[in-house]
Amino acid sequence: MNNKHSIIKIAKETIEAESQAILNLSNLVDSDFAEAVELIYHSKGRVIITGIGKSAIIASKIVASLNSTGTPAVFMHAADAIHGDLGLILKEDVVICISKSGNTPEIKVLVPLIKRVNNKMIAITGNKDSFLGQHADYILNAYVDKEVCPNNLAPTTSTTAQLVIGDALTVCLLELRGFTSNDFAKFHPGGALGKKLYLRVQDISSVNKKPKVEASTNIKDVIIEITEKMLGVTAVVENDKIIGIITDGDLRRMLTKANNFDTLTAKDIMGTNPKRIDASAMAIDALEIMEANEISQILVEDNGNYAGVVHLHDLIKEGII
């Protein structure tokens, strides 16, 4: 098949079919879901999530989501569990088993072993009447009418449904715990998302050079200051207070207008109402100001005094953009 229109048609039909299946999941959320969330929330142990095949991949993703939002979770492959990894489960842990059919051989072996040690078990399954469904303490119904695969074989819609159930579980627990953006940053200190939540302007400006001139500084010295500090800008200050700004662009415009540069000073070409931001503000706020005003640098103040410069390149380097 090489017809572009046919490919687009199939892609759209796939997305629409899966979206309808996911939308139907909201009709399947019941008291078992609420009680399962409360069980995990009040548990003093961890959440052990297990599955086989594609369900195991979904289990790993749900584990990652829970861990990153304040609910300790561990992945346990169902096949490995019955060959020694069952020791991962501690007394107060809650176990979640994921299986579309709920009747796979591994699940039939694993479930009785979990029940034997009296751990509470939650099932995410598309078959409430399955072996897994009958032995679980709580069932999170992930039923889908069929796979979007034309042969109704490859796990597609069913794994998407499992993933959405996991997301719903994660968000419910996040809300119950009052998990904030600051909490999120603690769990993601090295990533771009975390940096958006914890990186402050002063963290960047403090390592930059601090270009500054006075209003009476001659143009030659202004050019030297901008060149040496390598930020494409200098603040114009008076008693440590910002009174203006000069950028590379200001210098270029000066060259097109002035015939005699010998008598020019910083005051003659500076912009008098520069954008500025407090050192304690978040770096993402600096980015928003730059984007809104189509500028590449912003001056930084600390308690009303000039404190440095943040350049757009700094934000790119930190992964904020």
PDB file of C-alpha atoms in Angstrom:
ATOM      1  CA  MET A   1       0.000   0.000   0.000  1.00  0.00           C
ATOM      2  CA  ASN A   2       1.580   3.252  -1.084  1.00  0.00           C
ATOM      3  CA  ASN A   3      -1.425   5.488  -1.495  1.00  0.00           C
ATOM      4  CA  LYS A   4      -0.930   8.522   0.732  1.00  0.00           C
ATOM      5  CA  HIS A   5      -4.652   9.130   1.134  1.00  0.00           C
ATOM      6  CA  SER A   6      -5.216   5.532   2.220  1.00  0.00           C
ATOM      7  CA  ILE A   7      -2.501   5.802   4.848  1.00  0.00           C
ATOM      8  CA  ILE A   8      -3.993   8.998   6.232  1.00  0.00           C
ATOM      9  CA  LYS A   9      -7.458   7.420   6.258  1.00  0.00           C
ATOM     10  CA  ILE A  10      -6.238   4.370   8.195  1.00  0.00           C
ATOM     11  CA  ALA A  11      -4.346   6.528  10.678  1.00  0.00           C
ATOM     12  CA  LYS A  12      -7.408   8.687  11.354  1.00  0.00           C
ATOM     13  CA  GLU A  13      -9.663   5.648  11.718  1.00  0.00           C
ATOM     14  CA  THR A  14      -7.208   4.117  14.182  1.00  0.00           C
ATOM     15  CA  ILE A  15      -7.084   7.242  16.309  1.00  0.00           C
ATOM     16  CA  GLU A  16     -10.850   7.689  16.247  1.00  0.00           C
ATOM     17  CA  ALA A  17     -11.497   4.024  17.128  1.00  0.00           C
ATOM     18  CA  GLU A  18      -9.109   4.133  20.072  1.00  0.00           C
ATOM     19  CA  SER A  19     -10.487   7.455  21.275  1.00  0.00           C
ATOM     20  CA  GLN A  20     -13.997   6.022  21.352  1.00  0.00           C
ATOM     21  CA  ALA A  21     -12.806   2.999  23.300  1.00  0.00           C
ATOM     22  CA  ILE A  22     -11.021   5.223  25.795  1.00  0.00           C
ATOM     23  CA  LEU A  23     -14.039   7.475  26.167  1.00  0.00           C
ATOM     24  CA  ASN A  24     -16.136   4.434  27.044  1.00  0.00           C
ATOM     25  CA  LEU A  25     -13.796   3.665  29.962  1.00  0.00           C
ATOM     26  CA  SER A  26     -15.337   6.541  31.900  1.00  0.00           C
ATOM     27  CA  ASN A  27     -18.580   4.560  31.983  1.00  0.00           C
ATOM     28  CA  LEU A  28     -16.751   1.639  33.621  1.00  0.00           C
ATOM     29  CA  VAL A  29     -15.279   3.537  36.563  1.00  0.00           C
ATOM     30  CA  ASP A  30     -17.103   2.383  39.694  1.00  0.00           C
ATOM     31  CA  SER A  31     -16.753   1.983  43.458  1.00  0.00           C
ATOM     32  CA  ASP A  32     -13.997  -0.609  42.989  1.00  0.00           C
ATOM     33  CA  PHE A  33     -11.856   2.077  41.392  1.00  0.00           C
ATOM     34  CA  ALA A  34     -12.447   4.498  44.266  1.00  0.00           C
ATOM     35  CA  GLU A  35     -11.776   1.837  46.892  1.00  0.00           C
ATOM     36  CA  ALA A  36      -8.604   0.727  45.122  1.00  0.00           C
ATOM     37  CA  VAL A  37      -7.306   4.293  45.114  1.00  0.00           C
ATOM     38  CA  GLU A  38      -8.070   4.665  48.822  1.00  0.00           C
ATOM     39  CA  LEU A  39      -6.378   1.331  49.546  1.00  0.00           C
ATOM     40  CA  ILE A  40      -3.154   2.515  47.892  1.00  0.00           C
ATOM     41  CA  TYR A  41      -3.383   5.957  49.472  1.00  0.00           C
ATOM     42  CA  HIS A  42      -3.675   4.559  52.998  1.00  0.00           C
ATOM     43  CA  SER A  43      -1.182   1.741  52.465  1.00  0.00           C
ATOM     44  CA  LYS A  44       2.092   1.853  54.380  1.00  0.00           C
ATOM     45  CA  GLY A  45       3.745  -0.276  51.721  1.00  0.00           C
ATOM     46  CA  ARG A  46       4.534   0.074  48.047  1.00  0.00           C
ATOM     47  CA  VAL A  47       2.600  -0.681  44.889  1.00  0.00           C
ATOM     48  CA  ILE A  48       3.905  -3.762  43.093  1.00  0.00           C
ATOM     49  CA  ILE A  49       2.705  -3.838  39.487  1.00  0.00           C
ATOM     50  CA  THR A  50       2.986  -6.952  37.364  1.00  0.00           C
ATOM     51  CA  GLY A  51       1.994  -8.204  33.945  1.00  0.00           C
ATOM     52  CA  ILE A  52       3.102 -10.333  31.014  1.00  0.00           C
ATOM     53  CA  GLY A  53       3.825  -9.384  27.396  1.00  0.00           C
ATOM     54  CA  LYS A  54       2.594  -5.941  26.347  1.00  0.00           C
ATOM     55  CA  SER A  55       0.821  -5.577  29.699  1.00  0.00           C
ATOM     56  CA  ALA A  56       4.239  -5.745  31.364  1.00  0.00           C
ATOM     57  CA  ILE A  57       5.363  -2.754  29.304  1.00  0.00           C
ATOM     58  CA  ILE A  58       2.301  -0.807  30.419  1.00  0.00           C
ATOM     59  CA  ALA A  59       2.998  -1.877  34.009  1.00  0.00           C
ATOM     60  CA  SER A  60       6.490  -0.376  33.778  1.00  0.00           C
ATOM     61  CA  LYS A  61       5.079   2.929  32.586  1.00  0.00           C
ATOM     62  CA  ILE A  62       2.510   3.087  35.391  1.00  0.00           C
ATOM     63  CA  VAL A  63       5.268   2.347  37.904  1.00  0.00           C
ATOM     64  CA  ALA A  64       7.258   5.284  36.533  1.00  0.00           C
ATOM     65  CA  SER A  65       4.232   7.596  36.731  1.00  0.00           C
ATOM     66  CA  LEU A  66       3.475   6.626  40.328  1.00  0.00           C
ATOM     67  CA  ASN A  67       7.073   6.987  41.475  1.00  0.00           C
ATOM     68  CA  SER A  68       7.353  10.439  39.925  1.00  0.00           C
ATOM     69  CA  THR A  69       4.211  11.672  41.676  1.00  0.00           C
ATOM     70  CA  GLY A  70       4.782  10.497  45.239  1.00  0.00           C
ATOM     71  CA  THR A  71       3.529   6.885  45.291  1.00  0.00           C
ATOM     72  CA  PRO A  72       6.378   4.348  45.700  1.00  0.00           C
ATOM     73  CA  ALA A  73       5.997   1.592  43.096  1.00  0.00           C
ATOM     74  CA  VAL A  74       7.988  -1.384  41.841  1.00  0.00           C
ATOM     75  CA  PHE A  75       7.677  -3.354  38.601  1.00  0.00           C
ATOM     76  CA  MET A  76       7.643  -7.162  38.812  1.00  0.00           C
ATOM     77  CA  HIS A  77       7.449  -9.190  35.610  1.00  0.00           C
ATOM     78  CA  ALA A  78       4.849 -11.927  35.993  1.00  0.00           C
ATOM     79  CA  ALA A  79       7.108 -14.573  34.440  1.00  0.00           C
ATOM     80  CA  ASP A  80      10.020 -13.676  36.700  1.00  0.00           C
ATOM     81  CA  ALA A  81       7.760 -13.570  39.753  1.00  0.00           C
ATOM     82  CA  ILE A  82       7.033 -17.285  39.599  1.00  0.00           C
ATOM     83  CA  HIS A  83      10.751 -17.982  39.212  1.00  0.00           C
ATOM     84  CA  GLY A  84      12.039 -16.162  42.277  1.00  0.00           C
ATOM     85  CA  ASP A  85      11.036 -12.487  42.069  1.00  0.00           C
ATOM     86  CA  LEU A  86       7.966 -13.041  44.253  1.00  0.00           C
ATOM     87  CA  GLY A  87      10.226 -12.075  47.134  1.00  0.00           C
ATOM     88  CA  LEU A  88       9.851  -8.466  46.001  1.00  0.00           C
ATOM     89  CA  ILE A  89       6.428  -8.343  47.609  1.00  0.00           C
ATOM     90  CA  LEU A  90       6.550  -7.221  51.224  1.00  0.00           C
ATOM     91  CA  LYS A  91       3.839  -7.626  53.842  1.00  0.00           C
ATOM     92  CA  GLU A  92       2.148  -4.234  53.425  1.00  0.00           C
ATOM     93  CA  ASP A  93       2.542  -3.895  49.662  1.00  0.00           C
ATOM     94  CA  VAL A  94      -0.462  -3.622  47.347  1.00  0.00           C
ATOM     95  CA  VAL A  95      -0.235  -5.664  44.149  1.00  0.00           C
ATOM     96  CA  ILE A  96      -1.688  -4.628  40.803  1.00  0.00           C
ATOM     97  CA  CYS A  97      -1.955  -7.322  38.125  1.00  0.00           C
ATOM     98  CA  ILE A  98      -2.494  -6.215  34.534  1.00  0.00           C
ATOM     99  CA  SER A  99      -3.901  -8.618  31.961  1.00  0.00           C
ATOM    100  CA  LYS A 100      -6.346  -8.113  29.125  1.00  0.00           C
ATOM    101  CA  SER A 101      -7.771 -11.632  29.278  1.00  0.00           C
ATOM    102  CA  GLY A 102      -7.009 -12.338  32.929  1.00  0.00           C
ATOM    103  CA  ASN A 103      -6.491 -15.970  31.978  1.00  0.00           C
ATOM    104  CA  THR A 104      -2.856 -16.273  30.881  1.00  0.00           C
ATOM    105  CA  PRO A 105      -0.901 -19.225  32.320  1.00  0.00           C
ATOM    106  CA  GLU A 106       1.476 -16.941  34.211  1.00  0.00           C
ATOM    107  CA  ILE A 107      -1.408 -15.059  35.833  1.00  0.00           C
ATOM    108  CA  LYS A 108      -3.088 -18.329  36.854  1.00  0.00           C
ATOM    109  CA  VAL A 109       0.101 -19.430  38.613  1.00  0.00           C
ATOM    110  CA  LEU A 110       0.943 -16.033  40.107  1.00  0.00           C
ATOM    111  CA  VAL A 111      -2.426 -14.984  41.516  1.00  0.00           C
ATOM    112  CA  PRO A 112      -2.777 -17.836  44.063  1.00  0.00           C
ATOM    113  CA  LEU A 113       0.759 -17.206  45.278  1.00  0.00           C
ATOM    114  CA  ILE A 114      -0.044 -13.542  45.927  1.00  0.00           C
ATOM    115  CA  LYS A 115      -3.305 -14.413  47.674  1.00  0.00           C
ATOM    116  CA  ARG A 116      -1.499 -16.948  49.852  1.00  0.00           C
ATOM    117  CA  VAL A 117       0.512 -14.194  51.553  1.00  0.00           C
ATOM    118  CA  ASN A 118      -2.625 -12.055  52.024  1.00  0.00           C
ATOM    119  CA  ASN A 119      -1.520  -9.017  50.029  1.00  0.00           C
ATOM    120  CA  LYS A 120      -4.406  -6.998  48.633  1.00  0.00           C
ATOM    121  CA  MET A 121      -4.609  -7.361  44.885  1.00  0.00           C
ATOM    122  CA  ILE A 122      -6.035  -5.010  42.272  1.00  0.00           C
ATOM    123  CA  ALA A 123      -6.743  -6.224  38.749  1.00  0.00           C
ATOM    124  CA  ILE A 124      -6.598  -4.085  35.630  1.00  0.00           C
ATOM    125  CA  THR A 125      -8.324  -6.319  33.127  1.00  0.00           C
ATOM    126  CA  GLY A 126     -10.749  -6.286  30.254  1.00  0.00           C
ATOM    127  CA  ASN A 127     -12.465  -9.458  31.513  1.00  0.00           C
ATOM    128  CA  LYS A 128     -14.118  -9.152  34.920  1.00  0.00           C
ATOM    129  CA  ASP A 129     -15.177 -12.809  34.819  1.00  0.00           C
ATOM    130  CA  SER A 130     -11.658 -14.086  34.199  1.00  0.00           C
ATOM    131  CA  PHE A 131      -9.495 -16.019  36.661  1.00  0.00           C
ATOM    132  CA  LEU A 132      -7.779 -12.757  37.612  1.00  0.00           C
ATOM    133  CA  GLY A 133     -11.076 -10.904  37.947  1.00  0.00           C
ATOM    134  CA  GLN A 134     -12.569 -13.581  40.201  1.00  0.00           C
ATOM    135  CA  HIS A 135      -9.609 -13.596  42.598  1.00  0.00           C
ATOM    136  CA  ALA A 136      -8.817  -9.865  42.742  1.00  0.00           C
ATOM    137  CA  ASP A 137      -9.948  -7.755  45.680  1.00  0.00           C
ATOM    138  CA  TYR A 138     -10.711  -4.864  43.337  1.00  0.00           C
ATOM    139  CA  ILE A 139     -11.227  -4.721  39.575  1.00  0.00           C
ATOM    140  CA  LEU A 140     -10.346  -1.714  37.438  1.00  0.00           C
ATOM    141  CA  ASN A 141     -12.307  -2.428  34.297  1.00  0.00           C
ATOM    142  CA  ALA A 142     -10.247  -1.888  31.132  1.00  0.00           C
ATOM    143  CA  TYR A 143     -12.698  -3.531  28.745  1.00  0.00           C
ATOM    144  CA  VAL A 144     -12.497  -2.710  25.050  1.00  0.00           C
ATOM    145  CA  ASP A 145     -14.796  -4.118  22.397  1.00  0.00           C
ATOM    146  CA  LYS A 146     -11.950  -5.043  20.055  1.00  0.00           C
ATOM    147  CA  GLU A 147      -8.384  -4.268  19.122  1.00  0.00           C
ATOM    148  CA  VAL A 148      -7.899  -1.640  16.465  1.00  0.00           C
ATOM    149  CA  CYS A 149      -5.623  -4.125  14.723  1.00  0.00           C
ATOM    150  CA  PRO A 150      -7.582  -5.295  11.639  1.00  0.00           C
ATOM    151  CA  ASN A 151      -7.074  -8.900  12.722  1.00  0.00           C
ATOM    152  CA  ASN A 152      -8.211  -8.115  16.261  1.00  0.00           C
ATOM    153  CA  LEU A 153      -5.011  -9.726  17.518  1.00  0.00           C
ATOM    154  CA  ALA A 154      -2.178  -7.273  18.196  1.00  0.00           C
ATOM    155  CA  PRO A 155      -2.543  -5.531  21.588  1.00  0.00           C
ATOM    156  CA  THR A 156      -3.397  -1.973  20.591  1.00  0.00           C
ATOM    157  CA  THR A 157      -6.631  -0.559  21.971  1.00  0.00           C
ATOM    158  CA  SER A 158      -6.426  -2.821  25.022  1.00  0.00           C
ATOM    159  CA  THR A 159      -2.969  -1.617  26.056  1.00  0.00           C
ATOM    160  CA  THR A 160      -4.010   1.993  25.482  1.00  0.00           C
ATOM    161  CA  ALA A 161      -6.950   1.370  27.809  1.00  0.00           C
ATOM    162  CA  GLN A 162      -4.648  -0.099  30.456  1.00  0.00           C
ATOM    163  CA  LEU A 163      -2.405   2.922  30.179  1.00  0.00           C
ATOM    164  CA  VAL A 164      -5.318   5.328  30.609  1.00  0.00           C
ATOM    165  CA  ILE A 165      -6.559   3.439  33.671  1.00  0.00           C
ATOM    166  CA  GLY A 166      -3.047   3.749  35.095  1.00  0.00           C
ATOM    167  CA  ASP A 167      -3.018   7.479  34.399  1.00  0.00           C
ATOM    168  CA  ALA A 168      -6.384   7.898  36.095  1.00  0.00           C
ATOM    169  CA  LEU A 169      -5.082   5.992  39.103  1.00  0.00           C
ATOM    170  CA  THR A 170      -1.950   8.130  39.218  1.00  0.00           C
ATOM    171  CA  VAL A 171      -3.823  11.432  39.004  1.00  0.00           C
ATOM    172  CA  CYS A 172      -6.302  10.409  41.717  1.00  0.00           C
ATOM    173  CA  LEU A 173      -3.445   9.569  44.074  1.00  0.00           C
ATOM    174  CA  LEU A 174      -1.610  12.748  43.124  1.00  0.00           C
ATOM    175  CA  GLU A 175      -4.673  14.807  44.026  1.00  0.00           C
ATOM    176  CA  LEU A 176      -5.228  12.970  47.313  1.00  0.00           C
ATOM    177  CA  ARG A 177      -1.621  13.559  48.341  1.00  0.00           C
ATOM    178  CA  GLY A 178      -1.821  17.245  47.452  1.00  0.00           C
ATOM    179  CA  PHE A 179       1.198  16.751  45.216  1.00  0.00           C
ATOM    180  CA  THR A 180       2.393  20.177  44.045  1.00  0.00           C
ATOM    181  CA  SER A 181       4.675  21.496  41.338  1.00  0.00           C
ATOM    182  CA  ASN A 182       7.370  21.918  43.993  1.00  0.00           C
ATOM    183  CA  ASP A 183       7.041  18.244  44.913  1.00  0.00           C
ATOM    184  CA  PHE A 184       7.287  17.355  41.241  1.00  0.00           C
ATOM    185  CA  ALA A 185      10.508  19.333  40.929  1.00  0.00           C
ATOM    186  CA  LYS A 186      12.053  17.364  43.811  1.00  0.00           C
ATOM    187  CA  PHE A 187      11.493  14.131  41.905  1.00  0.00           C
ATOM    188  CA  HIS A 188      12.721  15.581  38.567  1.00  0.00           C
ATOM    189  CA  PRO A 189      15.740  17.752  39.453  1.00  0.00           C
ATOM    190  CA  GLY A 190      17.735  16.814  36.374  1.00  0.00           C
ATOM    191  CA  GLY A 191      15.097  17.041  33.684  1.00  0.00           C
ATOM    192  CA  ALA A 192      13.702  19.930  31.703  1.00  0.00           C
ATOM    193  CA  LEU A 193      10.369  19.663  33.504  1.00  0.00           C
ATOM    194  CA  GLY A 194      12.046  19.900  36.874  1.00  0.00           C
ATOM    195  CA  LYS A 195      14.166  22.846  35.836  1.00  0.00           C
ATOM    196  CA  LYS A 196      11.064  24.737  34.798  1.00  0.00           C
ATOM    197  CA  LEU A 197       9.769  24.240  38.323  1.00  0.00           C
ATOM    198  CA  TYR A 198      12.860  24.940  40.426  1.00  0.00           C
ATOM    199  CA  LEU A 199      15.457  26.864  38.381  1.00  0.00           C
ATOM    200  CA  ARG A 200      15.492  30.536  39.349  1.00  0.00           C
ATOM    201  CA  VAL A 201      16.810  33.569  37.519  1.00  0.00           C
ATOM    202  CA  GLN A 202      19.640  34.042  40.020  1.00  0.00           C
ATOM    203  CA  ASP A 203      20.864  30.501  39.367  1.00  0.00           C
ATOM    204  CA  ILE A 204      21.665  31.606  35.827  1.00  0.00           C
ATOM    205  CA  SER A 205      22.598  35.282  36.211  1.00  0.00           C
ATOM    206  CA  SER A 206      25.017  34.568  39.060  1.00  0.00           C
ATOM    207  CA  VAL A 207      27.345  32.596  36.759  1.00  0.00           C
ATOM    208  CA  ASN A 208      27.192  35.131  33.930  1.00  0.00           C
ATOM    209  CA  LYS A 209      29.404  38.156  33.624  1.00  0.00           C
ATOM    210  CA  LYS A 210      27.788  41.404  34.730  1.00  0.00           C
ATOM    211  CA  PRO A 211      28.090  44.070  32.020  1.00  0.00           C
ATOM    212  CA  LYS A 212      27.446  47.603  33.186  1.00  0.00           C
ATOM    213  CA  VAL A 213      28.338  51.184  32.282  1.00  0.00           C
ATOM    214  CA  GLU A 214      27.356  54.607  33.528  1.00  0.00           C
ATOM    215  CA  ALA A 215      25.308  57.136  31.589  1.00  0.00           C
ATOM    216  CA  SER A 216      28.436  59.220  30.943  1.00  0.00           C
ATOM    217  CA  THR A 217      30.519  56.319  29.602  1.00  0.00           C
ATOM    218  CA  ASN A 218      31.770  57.037  26.078  1.00  0.00           C
ATOM    219  CA  ILE A 219      30.695  54.831  23.205  1.00  0.00           C
ATOM    220  CA  LYS A 220      34.102  53.211  22.742  1.00  0.00           C
ATOM    221  CA  ASP A 221      34.062  51.928  26.319  1.00  0.00           C
ATOM    222  CA  VAL A 222      30.428  50.803  25.923  1.00  0.00           C
ATOM    223  CA  ILE A 223      31.451  48.696  22.912  1.00  0.00           C
ATOM    224  CA  ILE A 224      34.390  47.242  24.854  1.00  0.00           C
ATOM    225  CA  GLU A 225      32.149  46.350  27.804  1.00  0.00           C
ATOM    226  CA  ILE A 226      29.568  44.590  25.614  1.00  0.00           C
ATOM    227  CA  THR A 227      32.295  42.754  23.716  1.00  0.00           C
ATOM    228  CA  GLU A 228      34.207  41.596  26.805  1.00  0.00           C
ATOM    229  CA  LYS A 229      31.153  40.413  28.725  1.00  0.00           C
ATOM    230  CA  MET A 230      29.858  38.486  25.657  1.00  0.00           C
ATOM    231  CA  LEU A 231      26.142  38.816  26.391  1.00  0.00           C
ATOM    232  CA  GLY A 232      25.273  41.222  23.582  1.00  0.00           C
ATOM    233  CA  VAL A 233      24.072  43.821  26.056  1.00  0.00           C
ATOM    234  CA  THR A 234      25.054  46.084  28.907  1.00  0.00           C
ATOM    235  CA  ALA A 235      23.047  47.700  31.655  1.00  0.00           C
ATOM    236  CA  VAL A 236      23.356  51.425  32.212  1.00  0.00           C
ATOM    237  CA  VAL A 237      23.404  52.022  35.959  1.00  0.00           C
ATOM    238  CA  GLU A 238      23.491  54.821  38.463  1.00  0.00           C
ATOM    239  CA  ASN A 239      24.219  53.967  42.103  1.00  0.00           C
ATOM    240  CA  ASP A 240      23.554  50.301  41.261  1.00  0.00           C
ATOM    241  CA  LYS A 241      20.090  51.172  39.924  1.00  0.00           C
ATOM    242  CA  ILE A 242      19.184  50.328  36.328  1.00  0.00           C
ATOM    243  CA  ILE A 243      18.466  53.458  34.305  1.00  0.00           C
ATOM    244  CA  GLY A 244      18.870  52.025  30.815  1.00  0.00           C
ATOM    245  CA  ILE A 245      20.094  49.291  28.514  1.00  0.00           C
ATOM    246  CA  ILE A 246      22.279  49.144  25.411  1.00  0.00           C
ATOM    247  CA  THR A 247      22.194  46.173  23.074  1.00  0.00           C
ATOM    248  CA  ASP A 248      24.141  45.119  20.022  1.00  0.00           C
ATOM    249  CA  GLY A 249      21.164  46.330  18.020  1.00  0.00           C
ATOM    250  CA  ASP A 250      21.412  49.790  19.560  1.00  0.00           C
ATOM    251  CA  LEU A 251      25.049  50.000  18.472  1.00  0.00           C
ATOM    252  CA  ARG A 252      24.208  48.996  14.899  1.00  0.00           C
ATOM    253  CA  ARG A 253      21.432  51.564  14.723  1.00  0.00           C
ATOM    254  CA  MET A 254      23.842  54.184  16.061  1.00  0.00           C
ATOM    255  CA  LEU A 255      26.268  53.425  13.220  1.00  0.00           C
ATOM    256  CA  THR A 256      23.578  54.126  10.626  1.00  0.00           C
ATOM    257  CA  LYS A 257      22.531  57.445  12.168  1.00  0.00           C
ATOM    258  CA  ALA A 258      25.539  59.185  13.721  1.00  0.00           C
ATOM    259  CA  ASN A 259      28.392  60.792  11.793  1.00  0.00           C
ATOM    260  CA  ASN A 260      30.598  61.597  14.764  1.00  0.00           C
ATOM    261  CA  PHE A 261      30.940  59.015  17.551  1.00  0.00           C
ATOM    262  CA  ASP A 262      33.613  60.794  19.596  1.00  0.00           C
ATOM    263  CA  THR A 263      31.183  62.776  21.721  1.00  0.00           C
ATOM    264  CA  LEU A 264      28.493  60.133  22.130  1.00  0.00           C
ATOM    265  CA  THR A 265      27.878  58.573  25.541  1.00  0.00           C
ATOM    266  CA  ALA A 266      25.808  55.663  26.816  1.00  0.00           C
ATOM    267  CA  LYS A 267      22.981  58.049  27.685  1.00  0.00           C
ATOM    268  CA  ASP A 268      22.663  59.116  24.042  1.00  0.00           C
ATOM    269  CA  ILE A 269      21.766  55.671  22.701  1.00  0.00           C
ATOM    270  CA  MET A 270      20.432  53.684  25.660  1.00  0.00           C
ATOM    271  CA  GLY A 271      16.900  52.398  25.921  1.00  0.00           C
ATOM    272  CA  THR A 272      15.314  53.960  28.968  1.00  0.00           C
ATOM    273  CA  ASN A 273      12.667  51.407  29.893  1.00  0.00           C
ATOM    274  CA  PRO A 274      14.383  48.003  29.777  1.00  0.00           C
ATOM    275  CA  LYS A 275      12.593  44.801  30.665  1.00  0.00           C
ATOM    276  CA  ARG A 276      13.800  43.444  33.965  1.00  0.00           C
ATOM    277  CA  ILE A 277      13.094  40.583  36.324  1.00  0.00           C
ATOM    278  CA  ASP A 278      13.777  39.872  39.975  1.00  0.00           C
ATOM    279  CA  ALA A 279      16.580  37.436  40.796  1.00  0.00           C
ATOM    280  CA  SER A 280      14.193  35.285  42.842  1.00  0.00           C
ATOM    281  CA  ALA A 281      11.775  34.773  39.932  1.00  0.00           C
ATOM    282  CA  MET A 282      11.592  31.464  38.116  1.00  0.00           C
ATOM    283  CA  ALA A 283      13.713  31.083  34.985  1.00  0.00           C
ATOM    284  CA  ILE A 284      10.609  30.059  33.043  1.00  0.00           C
ATOM    285  CA  ASP A 285       9.149  33.508  33.848  1.00  0.00           C
ATOM    286  CA  ALA A 286      12.176  35.132  32.249  1.00  0.00           C
ATOM    287  CA  LEU A 287      11.566  33.073  29.131  1.00  0.00           C
ATOM    288  CA  GLU A 288       7.931  34.152  28.979  1.00  0.00           C
ATOM    289  CA  ILE A 289       8.915  37.828  29.186  1.00  0.00           C
ATOM    290  CA  MET A 290      11.528  37.399  26.456  1.00  0.00           C
ATOM    291  CA  GLU A 291       9.097  35.626  24.148  1.00  0.00           C
ATOM    292  CA  ALA A 292       6.321  38.157  24.758  1.00  0.00           C
ATOM    293  CA  ASN A 293       8.625  41.087  23.994  1.00  0.00           C
ATOM    294  CA  GLU A 294      10.744  39.380  21.299  1.00  0.00           C
ATOM    295  CA  ILE A 295      14.021  40.056  23.121  1.00  0.00           C
ATOM    296  CA  SER A 296      17.075  37.881  23.720  1.00  0.00           C
ATOM    297  CA  GLN A 297      18.272  39.289  27.054  1.00  0.00           C
ATOM    298  CA  ILE A 298      16.675  40.522  30.234  1.00  0.00           C
ATOM    299  CA  LEU A 299      18.247  42.507  33.067  1.00  0.00           C
ATOM    300  CA  VAL A 300      18.118  41.097  36.577  1.00  0.00           C
ATOM    301  CA  GLU A 301      17.467  42.996  39.799  1.00  0.00           C
ATOM    302  CA  ASP A 302      18.030  41.961  43.403  1.00  0.00           C
ATOM    303  CA  ASN A 303      16.255  44.124  45.978  1.00  0.00           C
ATOM    304  CA  GLY A 304      16.020  46.856  43.365  1.00  0.00           C
ATOM    305  CA  ASN A 305      19.724  46.805  42.505  1.00  0.00           C
ATOM    306  CA  TYR A 306      21.272  45.647  39.237  1.00  0.00           C
ATOM    307  CA  ALA A 307      22.285  41.988  39.570  1.00  0.00           C
ATOM    308  CA  GLY A 308      23.160  40.793  36.076  1.00  0.00           C
ATOM    309  CA  VAL A 309      21.785  39.468  32.801  1.00  0.00           C
ATOM    310  CA  VAL A 310      19.987  36.349  31.609  1.00  0.00           C
ATOM    311  CA  HIS A 311      20.388  35.533  27.921  1.00  0.00           C
ATOM    312  CA  LEU A 312      18.070  33.378  25.866  1.00  0.00           C
ATOM    313  CA  HIS A 313      21.004  31.082  25.161  1.00  0.00           C
ATOM    314  CA  ASP A 314      21.283  30.405  28.900  1.00  0.00           C
ATOM    315  CA  LEU A 315      17.741  29.078  28.948  1.00  0.00           C
ATOM    316  CA  ILE A 316      18.373  26.935  25.892  1.00  0.00           C
ATOM    317  CA  LYS A 317      21.517  25.504  27.501  1.00  0.00           C
ATOM    318  CA  GLU A 318      19.588  24.649  30.668  1.00  0.00           C
ATOM    319  CA  GLY A 319      16.913  22.856  28.656  1.00  0.00           C
ATOM    320  CA  ILE A 320      14.136  25.265  29.630  1.00  0.00           C
ATOM    321  CA  ILE A 321      13.219  25.638  25.957  1.00  0.00           C
TER     322      ILE A 321
END
